[in-house]
Amino acid sequence: MTFEVIGTYATAIFLLIGSGFALVGVLGLLKFNDSMTRLHAPTKVGTVGIGALLLASMTYSYVSGAPSMHELLIMAFLFVTAPISANFIAKVNIHLRTCETPPAPPRDDTWSTLKAPEDDQDLDPASDT
């Protein structure tokens, strides 16, 4: 097998993987009911699908003799901006109360702090020996 044939097969595999992920993202976007569940399909699955399609484009351009690295910039921009935009969309939905409110933390005084509950504190670790 020559380098061109292997590159063509790799391009085809990347195209199939990318289109499969993009299809799952589209189906998830159409199937889910509210905006918070719809948010996961295009941001998670779609990002991987577009990444695989861009990888196919890079592979094809390298095999055809005109290598292009513009796709790396597109992938970097996509992988950085997709989670941030998903976070902003989720925050808007929470603030507009268009979705279920997240549950309150069980102990509000110790949640996300370094303060440990008094029940969990050891009196003297040296006395255990």
PDB file of C-alpha atoms in Angstrom:
ATOM      1  CA  MET A   1       0.000   0.000   0.000  1.00  0.00           C
ATOM      2  CA  THR A   2       1.243   3.432  -0.850  1.00  0.00           C
ATOM      3  CA  PHE A   3       1.170   6.512   1.326  1.00  0.00           C
ATOM      4  CA  GLU A   4      -1.655   8.025  -0.742  1.00  0.00           C
ATOM      5  CA  VAL A   5      -3.893   4.987  -0.297  1.00  0.00           C
ATOM      6  CA  ILE A   6      -3.337   4.889   3.458  1.00  0.00           C
ATOM      7  CA  GLY A   7      -4.026   8.638   3.644  1.00  0.00           C
ATOM      8  CA  THR A   8      -7.217   8.206   1.640  1.00  0.00           C
ATOM      9  CA  TYR A   9      -8.423   5.459   3.986  1.00  0.00           C
ATOM     10  CA  ALA A  10      -7.546   7.567   7.018  1.00  0.00           C
ATOM     11  CA  THR A  11      -9.438  10.517   5.535  1.00  0.00           C
ATOM     12  CA  ALA A  12     -12.470   8.324   4.905  1.00  0.00           C
ATOM     13  CA  ILE A  13     -12.379   6.973   8.463  1.00  0.00           C
ATOM     14  CA  PHE A  14     -12.126  10.490   9.917  1.00  0.00           C
ATOM     15  CA  LEU A  15     -15.034  11.604   7.714  1.00  0.00           C
ATOM     16  CA  LEU A  16     -17.180   8.685   8.876  1.00  0.00           C
ATOM     17  CA  ILE A  17     -16.361   9.286  12.539  1.00  0.00           C
ATOM     18  CA  GLY A  18     -16.978  13.017  12.240  1.00  0.00           C
ATOM     19  CA  SER A  19     -20.261  12.650  10.388  1.00  0.00           C
ATOM     20  CA  GLY A  20     -21.411   9.985  12.862  1.00  0.00           C
ATOM     21  CA  PHE A  21     -20.744  12.271  15.827  1.00  0.00           C
ATOM     22  CA  ALA A  22     -22.382  15.216  14.059  1.00  0.00           C
ATOM     23  CA  LEU A  23     -25.447  13.076  13.300  1.00  0.00           C
ATOM     24  CA  VAL A  24     -25.745  12.027  16.957  1.00  0.00           C
ATOM     25  CA  GLY A  25     -25.454  15.695  17.967  1.00  0.00           C
ATOM     26  CA  VAL A  26     -28.232  16.714  15.570  1.00  0.00           C
ATOM     27  CA  LEU A  27     -30.500  13.896  16.729  1.00  0.00           C
ATOM     28  CA  GLY A  28     -29.888  14.851  20.349  1.00  0.00           C
ATOM     29  CA  LEU A  29     -30.677  18.478  19.565  1.00  0.00           C
ATOM     30  CA  LEU A  30     -33.965  17.487  17.940  1.00  0.00           C
ATOM     31  CA  LYS A  31     -34.982  14.819  20.451  1.00  0.00           C
ATOM     32  CA  PHE A  32     -34.433  16.516  23.820  1.00  0.00           C
ATOM     33  CA  ASN A  33     -37.257  18.613  25.227  1.00  0.00           C
ATOM     34  CA  ASP A  34     -35.848  21.532  27.190  1.00  0.00           C
ATOM     35  CA  SER A  35     -32.919  23.807  26.493  1.00  0.00           C
ATOM     36  CA  MET A  36     -30.675  22.490  29.273  1.00  0.00           C
ATOM     37  CA  THR A  37     -30.721  18.933  27.933  1.00  0.00           C
ATOM     38  CA  ARG A  38     -30.445  20.185  24.351  1.00  0.00           C
ATOM     39  CA  LEU A  39     -27.301  22.001  25.335  1.00  0.00           C
ATOM     40  CA  HIS A  40     -25.240  18.832  25.777  1.00  0.00           C
ATOM     41  CA  ALA A  41     -25.766  17.250  22.385  1.00  0.00           C
ATOM     42  CA  PRO A  42     -24.308  19.937  20.114  1.00  0.00           C
ATOM     43  CA  THR A  43     -21.591  21.128  22.474  1.00  0.00           C
ATOM     44  CA  LYS A  44     -20.131  17.783  23.482  1.00  0.00           C
ATOM     45  CA  VAL A  45     -20.821  15.482  20.559  1.00  0.00           C
ATOM     46  CA  GLY A  46     -20.756  18.157  17.881  1.00  0.00           C
ATOM     47  CA  THR A  47     -17.354  19.423  18.943  1.00  0.00           C
ATOM     48  CA  VAL A  48     -15.813  15.974  18.584  1.00  0.00           C
ATOM     49  CA  GLY A  49     -17.569  15.532  15.228  1.00  0.00           C
ATOM     50  CA  ILE A  50     -16.309  18.825  13.831  1.00  0.00           C
ATOM     51  CA  GLY A  51     -12.849  18.019  15.197  1.00  0.00           C
ATOM     52  CA  ALA A  52     -12.817  14.722  13.295  1.00  0.00           C
ATOM     53  CA  LEU A  53     -13.991  16.441  10.100  1.00  0.00           C
ATOM     54  CA  LEU A  54     -11.208  19.001  10.426  1.00  0.00           C
ATOM     55  CA  LEU A  55      -8.746  16.183  11.028  1.00  0.00           C
ATOM     56  CA  ALA A  56      -9.965  14.570   7.799  1.00  0.00           C
ATOM     57  CA  SER A  57      -9.365  17.855   5.990  1.00  0.00           C
ATOM     58  CA  MET A  58      -5.835  18.075   7.389  1.00  0.00           C
ATOM     59  CA  THR A  59      -5.098  14.476   6.402  1.00  0.00           C
ATOM     60  CA  TYR A  60      -6.401  14.962   2.859  1.00  0.00           C
ATOM     61  CA  SER A  61      -4.456  18.179   2.321  1.00  0.00           C
ATOM     62  CA  TYR A  62      -1.255  16.545   3.610  1.00  0.00           C
ATOM     63  CA  VAL A  63      -1.700  13.493   1.371  1.00  0.00           C
ATOM     64  CA  SER A  64      -2.508  15.608  -1.689  1.00  0.00           C
ATOM     65  CA  GLY A  65       0.782  17.483  -1.336  1.00  0.00           C
ATOM     66  CA  ALA A  66      -0.457  20.853  -0.094  1.00  0.00           C
ATOM     67  CA  PRO A  67      -0.338  20.587   3.706  1.00  0.00           C
ATOM     68  CA  SER A  68      -2.531  23.033   5.561  1.00  0.00           C
ATOM     69  CA  MET A  69      -2.452  23.741   9.270  1.00  0.00           C
ATOM     70  CA  HIS A  70      -5.318  26.250   9.334  1.00  0.00           C
ATOM     71  CA  GLU A  71      -7.542  23.507  10.669  1.00  0.00           C
ATOM     72  CA  LEU A  72      -5.472  23.369  13.865  1.00  0.00           C
ATOM     73  CA  LEU A  73      -6.372  26.979  14.571  1.00  0.00           C
ATOM     74  CA  ILE A  74     -10.032  26.251  13.923  1.00  0.00           C
ATOM     75  CA  MET A  75      -9.937  23.229  16.252  1.00  0.00           C
ATOM     76  CA  ALA A  76      -8.198  25.199  18.991  1.00  0.00           C
ATOM     77  CA  PHE A  77     -10.756  27.995  18.721  1.00  0.00           C
ATOM     78  CA  LEU A  78     -13.628  25.503  18.710  1.00  0.00           C
ATOM     79  CA  PHE A  79     -12.368  23.493  21.688  1.00  0.00           C
ATOM     80  CA  VAL A  80     -11.831  26.674  23.713  1.00  0.00           C
ATOM     81  CA  THR A  81     -15.065  28.496  22.875  1.00  0.00           C
ATOM     82  CA  ALA A  82     -17.616  25.654  22.897  1.00  0.00           C
ATOM     83  CA  PRO A  83     -17.442  24.914  26.648  1.00  0.00           C
ATOM     84  CA  ILE A  84     -17.480  28.609  27.516  1.00  0.00           C
ATOM     85  CA  SER A  85     -20.536  29.327  25.377  1.00  0.00           C
ATOM     86  CA  ALA A  86     -22.295  26.248  26.788  1.00  0.00           C
ATOM     87  CA  ASN A  87     -21.603  27.510  30.295  1.00  0.00           C
ATOM     88  CA  PHE A  88     -23.053  30.934  29.448  1.00  0.00           C
ATOM     89  CA  ILE A  89     -26.175  29.398  27.894  1.00  0.00           C
ATOM     90  CA  ALA A  90     -26.665  27.215  30.984  1.00  0.00           C
ATOM     91  CA  LYS A  91     -26.275  30.213  33.289  1.00  0.00           C
ATOM     92  CA  VAL A  92     -28.871  32.179  31.316  1.00  0.00           C
ATOM     93  CA  ASN A  93     -31.323  29.286  31.561  1.00  0.00           C
ATOM     94  CA  ILE A  94     -30.766  28.997  35.300  1.00  0.00           C
ATOM     95  CA  HIS A  95     -31.209  32.740  35.872  1.00  0.00           C
ATOM     96  CA  LEU A  96     -34.319  32.910  33.701  1.00  0.00           C
ATOM     97  CA  ARG A  97     -35.671  29.895  35.597  1.00  0.00           C
ATOM     98  CA  THR A  98     -36.551  28.078  32.389  1.00  0.00           C
ATOM     99  CA  CYS A  99     -35.207  24.849  33.879  1.00  0.00           C
ATOM    100  CA  GLU A 100     -35.187  23.032  37.177  1.00  0.00           C
ATOM    101  CA  THR A 101     -33.352  24.900  39.888  1.00  0.00           C
ATOM    102  CA  PRO A 102     -30.248  23.057  41.032  1.00  0.00           C
ATOM    103  CA  PRO A 103     -30.572  21.650  44.549  1.00  0.00           C
ATOM    104  CA  ALA A 104     -29.100  23.596  47.432  1.00  0.00           C
ATOM    105  CA  PRO A 105     -25.918  22.219  48.958  1.00  0.00           C
ATOM    106  CA  PRO A 106     -26.568  20.089  52.051  1.00  0.00           C
ATOM    107  CA  ARG A 107     -24.403  22.145  54.439  1.00  0.00           C
ATOM    108  CA  ASP A 108     -24.161  25.684  53.189  1.00  0.00           C
ATOM    109  CA  ASP A 109     -21.482  26.794  55.644  1.00  0.00           C
ATOM    110  CA  THR A 110     -18.921  24.205  54.519  1.00  0.00           C
ATOM    111  CA  TRP A 111     -19.756  23.846  50.834  1.00  0.00           C
ATOM    112  CA  SER A 112     -16.838  24.802  48.553  1.00  0.00           C
ATOM    113  CA  THR A 113     -14.701  26.035  51.433  1.00  0.00           C
ATOM    114  CA  LEU A 114     -11.786  24.644  53.364  1.00  0.00           C
ATOM    115  CA  LYS A 115     -13.795  24.692  56.576  1.00  0.00           C
ATOM    116  CA  ALA A 116     -14.474  21.120  57.722  1.00  0.00           C
ATOM    117  CA  PRO A 117     -17.587  20.188  59.703  1.00  0.00           C
ATOM    118  CA  GLU A 118     -16.896  19.737  63.392  1.00  0.00           C
ATOM    119  CA  ASP A 119     -18.141  16.137  63.275  1.00  0.00           C
ATOM    120  CA  ASP A 120     -15.395  15.244  60.788  1.00  0.00           C
ATOM    121  CA  GLN A 121     -12.490  16.836  62.641  1.00  0.00           C
ATOM    122  CA  ASP A 122     -10.086  14.638  64.565  1.00  0.00           C
ATOM    123  CA  LEU A 123      -9.203  15.912  68.012  1.00  0.00           C
ATOM    124  CA  ASP A 124      -5.584  14.837  67.956  1.00  0.00           C
ATOM    125  CA  PRO A 125      -4.144  12.632  65.200  1.00  0.00           C
ATOM    126  CA  ALA A 126      -1.091  11.788  67.342  1.00  0.00           C
ATOM    127  CA  SER A 127      -3.288  10.236  70.064  1.00  0.00           C
ATOM    128  CA  ASP A 128      -4.439   7.421  67.715  1.00  0.00           C
ATOM    129  CA  THR A 129      -1.116   5.591  68.052  1.00  0.00           C
TER     130      THR A 129
END
